[in-house]
Amino acid sequence: MADRQAAWSFDAASLPHGERAAAWADAMRRLHLPFAGPAPEAEAVGRVLAATSPMGFEFAVVSGGAQSIAGRTPGAERGLWMGLLIDGKARLSTDDMPVDLTPSVLIYGATGVDASLQFDGPFRQLFVRIPSVAIDARLLAPLAARVSLVEPRSMSGHALLALLHSLAASLAEGRPGELGPIESALIELLVPVIAVSGGFAGKGGAMGQRARQYERICRALESQLGDPDLTVQAIAAAEGVSVRYLQQLFARFGQTVTGYLKSRRLERARAELASPLHAQLSISEICFRWGFNQSAHFSRAYRERFDEAPRDTRNRARRSGTA
């Protein structure tokens, strides 16, 4: 098993037959996948190609023989996972009816939710785990405690599926690359897909209208995060609503306007601290690029959000070769 902080791989075929089943189960646990149990020795074959981004996104292409991934992973960190069948046949079983999966159907859910994924023969599957700190502020509501399916109908949905298939191919071929842009693109495409597929934005009536307005404002704010003079009053004026209405709108989705701005600025700063494309920028320069006026305030807010100093993020990325 090759292992380093940012990427690792495993191939059961490299081990003696008697050791493959247990080693495969260990590899599944490392991916936080609730492996239902060691397969029979004759079927204990499989391969994993995995990478972890500086922001903590986990990407893995898993291939193998007939097996079942079922249940929940104890102690899994809170976040969101996605699964996409690349090759083979698979069946998803939840509290709802069993569903046969295809390469054009994306499944996703909150970590810690019970589900069963059954592969009846040779398969290849992409798994993605997104930490809660990277996506919670963008969601209109907390993820429901269930597994959801997305059959892309919108442009965002088709683009998301194409990105995931391309990502799986790149991982399988061992192509090196910066994962930071992948993180950003995934979030930007995934948020509207989730909102429409099972969230408030897909509903009619006043609630659906407010959800779509909230999503539109959040998208508009993405291009203004670097403006240190951006105020609640200016945001409300641009949307043509009162400050009171804007604050109430964000409160409906568990946010405050200033809290949302602070969260997104910290996330963008964290991505640049871990990116080799911005390694020439000092921590202070990154701080000011994302709308913070004082380095000390930025460092305190960063530590409160990510439980580490900005310097720790940069040093870890440099040690892993990503910055």
Tab-separated table of C-alpha atoms in Angstrom:
chain	number	residue	atom	x	y	z
A	1	MET	CA	0.000	0.000	0.000
A	2	ALA	CA	1.469	3.346	-1.043
A	3	ASP	CA	0.695	6.118	1.409
A	4	ARG	CA	1.347	9.804	1.843
A	5	GLN	CA	-0.724	12.563	3.306
A	6	ALA	CA	-2.426	13.736	0.103
A	7	ALA	CA	-2.815	10.484	-1.852
A	8	TRP	CA	-2.704	6.744	-1.396
A	9	SER	CA	-3.491	3.554	-3.273
A	10	PHE	CA	-4.177	-0.079	-2.516
A	11	ASP	CA	-4.368	-3.188	-4.669
A	12	ALA	CA	-5.458	-6.460	-3.075
A	13	ALA	CA	-3.848	-8.407	-5.913
A	14	SER	CA	-0.430	-7.462	-4.539
A	15	LEU	CA	-1.057	-9.521	-1.380
A	16	PRO	CA	-1.144	-13.273	-0.745
A	17	HIS	CA	-4.653	-14.716	-1.125
A	18	GLY	CA	-5.006	-15.372	2.582
A	19	GLU	CA	-4.407	-11.718	3.482
A	20	ARG	CA	-6.585	-10.039	0.886
A	21	ALA	CA	-9.986	-10.075	2.597
A	22	ALA	CA	-8.799	-8.473	5.844
A	23	ALA	CA	-6.633	-5.920	4.007
A	24	TRP	CA	-9.541	-4.971	1.753
A	25	ALA	CA	-11.772	-4.448	4.780
A	26	ASP	CA	-9.076	-2.183	6.265
A	27	ALA	CA	-8.930	-0.156	3.048
A	28	MET	CA	-12.717	0.310	3.123
A	29	ARG	CA	-12.564	1.486	6.724
A	30	ARG	CA	-9.879	3.978	5.776
A	31	LEU	CA	-12.321	5.385	3.223
A	32	HIS	CA	-15.014	5.525	5.938
A	33	LEU	CA	-17.084	3.037	3.941
A	34	PRO	CA	-19.119	0.588	6.061
A	35	PHE	CA	-17.924	-2.626	4.421
A	36	ALA	CA	-20.549	-5.283	5.183
A	37	GLY	CA	-17.913	-7.967	5.752
A	38	PRO	CA	-14.942	-9.638	4.115
A	39	ALA	CA	-15.811	-11.198	0.798
A	40	PRO	CA	-15.019	-14.867	0.182
A	41	GLU	CA	-11.325	-15.349	-0.482
A	42	ALA	CA	-11.904	-15.938	-4.189
A	43	GLU	CA	-13.651	-12.564	-4.454
A	44	ALA	CA	-11.369	-10.538	-2.176
A	45	VAL	CA	-9.941	-8.493	-5.019
A	46	GLY	CA	-10.088	-4.785	-5.474
A	47	ARG	CA	-8.220	-1.570	-5.987
A	48	VAL	CA	-8.401	1.894	-4.429
A	49	LEU	CA	-6.971	5.133	-5.812
A	50	ALA	CA	-7.557	7.970	-3.355
A	51	ALA	CA	-6.581	11.590	-2.806
A	52	THR	CA	-7.334	14.129	-0.102
A	53	SER	CA	-7.382	17.834	-0.900
A	54	PRO	CA	-5.975	20.534	1.385
A	55	MET	CA	-9.522	21.485	2.445
A	56	GLY	CA	-10.229	17.892	3.476
A	57	PHE	CA	-12.241	16.727	0.470
A	58	GLU	CA	-11.692	12.988	-0.028
A	59	PHE	CA	-11.838	11.476	-3.518
A	60	ALA	CA	-11.563	7.756	-4.226
A	61	VAL	CA	-12.081	5.449	-7.182
A	62	VAL	CA	-12.888	1.977	-5.885
A	63	SER	CA	-12.994	-1.082	-8.129
A	64	GLY	CA	-13.539	-4.690	-7.199
A	65	GLY	CA	-15.743	-7.742	-7.370
A	66	ALA	CA	-19.140	-8.606	-5.926
A	67	GLN	CA	-19.569	-7.126	-2.450
A	68	SER	CA	-21.804	-5.000	-0.260
A	69	ILE	CA	-21.200	-1.668	1.441
A	70	ALA	CA	-23.900	-1.339	4.064
A	71	GLY	CA	-24.759	0.363	7.332
A	72	ARG	CA	-23.071	3.434	8.756
A	73	THR	CA	-19.516	4.270	9.760
A	74	PRO	CA	-19.166	4.839	13.517
A	75	GLY	CA	-17.456	8.090	14.421
A	76	ALA	CA	-17.487	9.477	10.882
A	77	GLU	CA	-16.918	13.221	10.757
A	78	ARG	CA	-19.979	15.251	9.862
A	79	GLY	CA	-20.221	16.104	6.204
A	80	LEU	CA	-21.666	15.043	2.866
A	81	TRP	CA	-20.769	12.085	0.675
A	82	MET	CA	-21.439	11.400	-2.995
A	83	GLY	CA	-21.289	8.217	-5.013
A	84	LEU	CA	-21.237	7.726	-8.774
A	85	LEU	CA	-21.141	4.378	-10.561
A	86	ILE	CA	-18.543	4.456	-13.331
A	87	ASP	CA	-18.694	0.849	-14.565
A	88	GLY	CA	-20.680	-2.250	-13.647
A	89	LYS	CA	-24.006	-2.731	-11.900
A	90	ALA	CA	-25.092	-1.576	-8.461
A	91	ARG	CA	-28.258	-1.423	-6.388
A	92	LEU	CA	-28.963	1.104	-3.654
A	93	SER	CA	-31.265	0.069	-0.814
A	94	THR	CA	-32.584	2.536	1.757
A	95	ASP	CA	-35.864	2.904	3.611
A	96	ASP	CA	-37.399	3.579	0.207
A	97	MET	CA	-37.606	1.127	-2.683
A	98	PRO	CA	-34.337	-0.406	-3.970
A	99	VAL	CA	-32.954	1.472	-6.958
A	100	ASP	CA	-30.705	0.158	-9.708
A	101	LEU	CA	-27.924	2.662	-10.337
A	102	THR	CA	-26.368	3.738	-13.625
A	103	PRO	CA	-23.471	6.056	-14.526
A	104	SER	CA	-26.032	8.836	-15.068
A	105	VAL	CA	-27.403	8.749	-11.505
A	106	LEU	CA	-25.645	10.503	-8.628
A	107	ILE	CA	-26.329	9.504	-5.032
A	108	TYR	CA	-25.543	11.680	-2.019
A	109	GLY	CA	-26.346	11.990	1.650
A	110	ALA	CA	-25.193	13.131	5.048
A	111	THR	CA	-22.507	11.001	6.660
A	112	GLY	CA	-23.827	8.592	9.255
A	113	VAL	CA	-27.025	7.674	7.371
A	114	ASP	CA	-27.868	3.984	6.952
A	115	ALA	CA	-27.856	2.665	3.385
A	116	SER	CA	-26.799	-0.406	1.437
A	117	LEU	CA	-24.910	-0.442	-1.846
A	118	GLN	CA	-24.793	-3.872	-3.470
A	119	PHE	CA	-22.402	-4.722	-6.309
A	120	ASP	CA	-23.219	-8.038	-7.973
A	121	GLY	CA	-20.088	-8.256	-10.093
A	122	PRO	CA	-17.037	-6.298	-11.243
A	123	PHE	CA	-17.526	-2.570	-10.714
A	124	ARG	CA	-15.834	0.814	-10.557
A	125	GLN	CA	-17.273	3.529	-8.311
A	126	LEU	CA	-16.300	7.100	-7.413
A	127	PHE	CA	-16.775	8.187	-3.802
A	128	VAL	CA	-16.421	11.780	-2.618
A	129	ARG	CA	-16.598	13.063	0.959
A	130	ILE	CA	-16.977	16.793	1.641
A	131	PRO	CA	-16.373	18.073	5.186
A	132	SER	CA	-19.221	20.012	6.762
A	133	VAL	CA	-17.050	23.093	7.209
A	134	ALA	CA	-16.771	23.399	3.418
A	135	ILE	CA	-20.454	23.187	2.544
A	136	ASP	CA	-22.761	23.853	5.493
A	137	ALA	CA	-22.818	27.622	5.026
A	138	ARG	CA	-23.916	27.203	1.397
A	139	LEU	CA	-26.836	24.845	1.968
A	140	LEU	CA	-30.353	26.230	2.237
A	141	ALA	CA	-31.133	23.761	5.012
A	142	PRO	CA	-29.377	20.906	6.818
A	143	LEU	CA	-29.235	17.698	4.816
A	144	ALA	CA	-32.099	15.328	5.520
A	145	ALA	CA	-31.166	12.058	7.229
A	146	ARG	CA	-31.555	10.011	4.065
A	147	VAL	CA	-29.799	9.115	0.841
A	148	SER	CA	-30.976	11.071	-2.202
A	149	LEU	CA	-30.684	10.434	-5.924
A	150	VAL	CA	-30.046	12.984	-8.633
A	151	GLU	CA	-30.859	12.285	-12.255
A	152	PRO	CA	-29.491	15.456	-13.860
A	153	ARG	CA	-32.031	17.549	-15.731
A	154	SER	CA	-30.562	21.016	-15.284
A	155	MET	CA	-27.385	22.429	-16.794
A	156	SER	CA	-25.793	22.431	-13.324
A	157	GLY	CA	-26.683	18.780	-12.849
A	158	HIS	CA	-25.198	17.724	-16.171
A	159	ALA	CA	-22.059	19.769	-15.506
A	160	LEU	CA	-21.690	18.191	-12.053
A	161	LEU	CA	-21.982	14.696	-13.491
A	162	ALA	CA	-19.459	15.481	-16.241
A	163	LEU	CA	-17.018	16.883	-13.679
A	164	LEU	CA	-17.286	13.774	-11.500
A	165	HIS	CA	-16.753	11.412	-14.440
A	166	SER	CA	-13.719	13.454	-15.523
A	167	LEU	CA	-12.386	13.427	-11.961
A	168	ALA	CA	-12.769	9.647	-11.761
A	169	ALA	CA	-10.870	9.221	-15.029
A	170	SER	CA	-8.066	11.504	-13.836
A	171	LEU	CA	-7.705	9.613	-10.557
A	172	ALA	CA	-7.713	6.261	-12.344
A	173	GLU	CA	-5.005	7.422	-14.741
A	174	GLY	CA	-2.894	8.880	-11.951
A	175	ARG	CA	-2.886	12.389	-13.366
A	176	PRO	CA	-1.303	14.890	-10.988
A	177	GLY	CA	-3.057	18.167	-10.445
A	178	GLU	CA	-4.239	20.859	-8.087
A	179	LEU	CA	-7.457	19.847	-6.326
A	180	GLY	CA	-8.352	23.358	-5.135
A	181	PRO	CA	-10.261	24.309	-8.306
A	182	ILE	CA	-12.074	20.959	-8.151
A	183	GLU	CA	-13.255	21.760	-4.624
A	184	SER	CA	-14.663	25.117	-5.690
A	185	ALA	CA	-16.332	23.761	-8.817
A	186	LEU	CA	-17.915	20.867	-6.917
A	187	ILE	CA	-19.466	23.167	-4.329
A	188	GLU	CA	-20.731	25.663	-6.906
A	189	LEU	CA	-22.401	22.911	-8.951
A	190	LEU	CA	-23.589	20.744	-6.069
A	191	VAL	CA	-25.396	23.422	-4.039
A	192	PRO	CA	-28.039	24.277	-6.681
A	193	VAL	CA	-28.463	20.603	-7.552
A	194	ILE	CA	-29.239	19.753	-3.922
A	195	ALA	CA	-31.513	22.779	-3.587
A	196	VAL	CA	-33.626	21.760	-6.567
A	197	SER	CA	-33.559	17.985	-6.125
A	198	GLY	CA	-34.914	17.912	-2.613
A	199	GLY	CA	-34.748	21.312	-1.004
A	200	PHE	CA	-36.812	24.417	-0.578
A	201	ALA	CA	-35.730	25.929	-3.886
A	202	GLY	CA	-37.507	23.158	-5.754
A	203	LYS	CA	-40.810	23.928	-4.081
A	204	GLY	CA	-43.445	26.415	-5.127
A	205	GLY	CA	-45.081	29.126	-3.071
A	206	ALA	CA	-43.516	31.749	-0.845
A	207	MET	CA	-40.944	29.393	0.693
A	208	GLY	CA	-39.622	28.331	-2.684
A	209	GLN	CA	-39.444	31.943	-3.824
A	210	ARG	CA	-37.493	32.969	-0.720
A	211	ALA	CA	-35.107	30.032	-1.139
A	212	ARG	CA	-34.365	30.965	-4.729
A	213	GLN	CA	-33.826	34.591	-3.688
A	214	TYR	CA	-31.455	33.523	-0.916
A	215	GLU	CA	-29.500	31.343	-3.329
A	216	ARG	CA	-29.318	34.179	-5.864
A	217	ILE	CA	-27.984	36.618	-3.251
A	218	CYS	CA	-25.381	34.101	-2.078
A	219	ARG	CA	-24.176	33.599	-5.638
A	220	ALA	CA	-23.900	37.364	-6.126
A	221	LEU	CA	-21.902	37.724	-2.919
A	222	GLU	CA	-19.265	35.270	-4.170
A	223	SER	CA	-17.854	37.933	-6.489
A	224	GLN	CA	-17.790	40.550	-3.714
A	225	LEU	CA	-16.089	38.645	-0.900
A	226	GLY	CA	-12.842	40.543	-1.414
A	227	ASP	CA	-14.480	43.936	-0.852
A	228	PRO	CA	-13.695	45.006	2.735
A	229	ASP	CA	-16.268	47.815	2.503
A	230	LEU	CA	-19.176	45.525	1.619
A	231	THR	CA	-22.030	46.210	4.044
A	232	VAL	CA	-25.414	44.735	4.819
A	233	GLN	CA	-26.945	47.999	3.626
A	234	ALA	CA	-25.193	47.755	0.244
A	235	ILE	CA	-26.270	44.137	-0.222
A	236	ALA	CA	-29.889	44.998	0.583
A	237	ALA	CA	-29.847	47.964	-1.799
A	238	ALA	CA	-28.447	45.835	-4.637
A	239	GLU	CA	-31.261	43.321	-4.134
A	240	GLY	CA	-33.892	46.045	-3.799
A	241	VAL	CA	-35.023	45.017	-0.322
A	242	SER	CA	-34.795	46.507	3.146
A	243	VAL	CA	-32.023	45.613	5.570
A	244	ARG	CA	-34.635	44.106	7.888
A	245	TYR	CA	-35.996	41.858	5.128
A	246	LEU	CA	-32.484	40.746	4.143
A	247	GLN	CA	-31.613	39.856	7.726
A	248	GLN	CA	-34.874	37.939	8.150
A	249	LEU	CA	-34.265	36.087	4.880
A	250	PHE	CA	-30.855	34.855	6.010
A	251	ALA	CA	-32.252	33.974	9.447
A	252	ARG	CA	-34.801	31.655	7.800
A	253	PHE	CA	-31.886	29.576	6.562
A	254	GLY	CA	-29.961	29.581	9.820
A	255	GLN	CA	-27.548	32.349	8.847
A	256	THR	CA	-26.763	35.992	9.450
A	257	VAL	CA	-25.551	38.171	6.604
A	258	THR	CA	-22.299	39.082	8.336
A	259	GLY	CA	-21.801	35.518	9.547
A	260	TYR	CA	-22.230	34.171	6.022
A	261	LEU	CA	-19.731	36.668	4.598
A	262	LYS	CA	-17.198	35.859	7.301
A	263	SER	CA	-17.597	32.118	6.764
A	264	ARG	CA	-17.171	32.296	2.993
A	265	ARG	CA	-14.177	34.642	3.262
A	266	LEU	CA	-12.459	32.270	5.663
A	267	GLU	CA	-13.137	29.314	3.365
A	268	ARG	CA	-11.694	31.121	0.350
A	269	ALA	CA	-8.653	32.204	2.353
A	270	ARG	CA	-8.125	28.633	3.543
A	271	ALA	CA	-8.231	27.354	-0.034
A	272	GLU	CA	-5.518	29.830	-1.068
A	273	LEU	CA	-3.346	29.061	1.954
A	274	ALA	CA	-3.314	25.418	0.864
A	275	SER	CA	-2.892	26.083	-2.854
A	276	PRO	CA	0.476	26.004	-4.671
A	277	LEU	CA	-0.936	28.607	-7.062
A	278	HIS	CA	-0.888	31.132	-4.208
A	279	ALA	CA	2.267	29.986	-2.418
A	280	GLN	CA	4.014	33.251	-3.307
A	281	LEU	CA	1.422	35.272	-1.365
A	282	SER	CA	2.007	35.952	2.303
A	283	ILE	CA	-0.642	35.103	4.873
A	284	SER	CA	-1.329	38.830	5.319
A	285	GLU	CA	-1.802	39.300	1.575
A	286	ILE	CA	-4.323	36.467	1.476
A	287	CYS	CA	-6.057	37.944	4.509
A	288	PHE	CA	-6.511	41.315	2.772
A	289	ARG	CA	-7.471	39.696	-0.554
A	290	TRP	CA	-10.573	38.275	1.114
A	291	GLY	CA	-11.944	41.348	2.794
A	292	PHE	CA	-10.275	41.264	6.209
A	293	ASN	CA	-8.851	44.585	7.401
A	294	GLN	CA	-6.630	43.284	10.207
A	295	SER	CA	-4.302	40.288	10.284
A	296	ALA	CA	-4.886	39.722	13.995
A	297	HIS	CA	-8.664	39.617	13.555
A	298	PHE	CA	-8.266	37.256	10.610
A	299	SER	CA	-6.020	34.891	12.586
A	300	ARG	CA	-8.436	34.775	15.530
A	301	ALA	CA	-11.440	34.133	13.301
A	302	TYR	CA	-9.509	31.506	11.338
A	303	ARG	CA	-8.499	29.618	14.468
A	304	GLU	CA	-12.064	29.718	15.810
A	305	ARG	CA	-13.417	28.324	12.535
A	306	PHE	CA	-10.812	25.698	11.654
A	307	ASP	CA	-9.205	24.988	15.023
A	308	GLU	CA	-5.750	25.833	13.698
A	309	ALA	CA	-3.753	28.925	12.780
A	310	PRO	CA	-3.414	30.040	9.139
A	311	ARG	CA	0.297	29.215	9.340
A	312	ASP	CA	-0.548	25.620	10.322
A	313	THR	CA	-2.671	25.191	7.192
A	314	ARG	CA	0.089	26.502	4.944
A	315	ASN	CA	2.827	24.435	6.595
A	316	ARG	CA	0.787	21.233	6.343
A	317	ALA	CA	0.114	21.859	2.658
A	318	ARG	CA	3.827	22.437	2.036
A	319	ARG	CA	4.763	19.207	3.800
A	320	SER	CA	2.296	17.266	1.669
A	321	GLY	CA	3.561	18.890	-1.517
A	322	THR	CA	0.331	20.746	-2.339
A	323	ALA	CA	1.589	24.268	-1.614
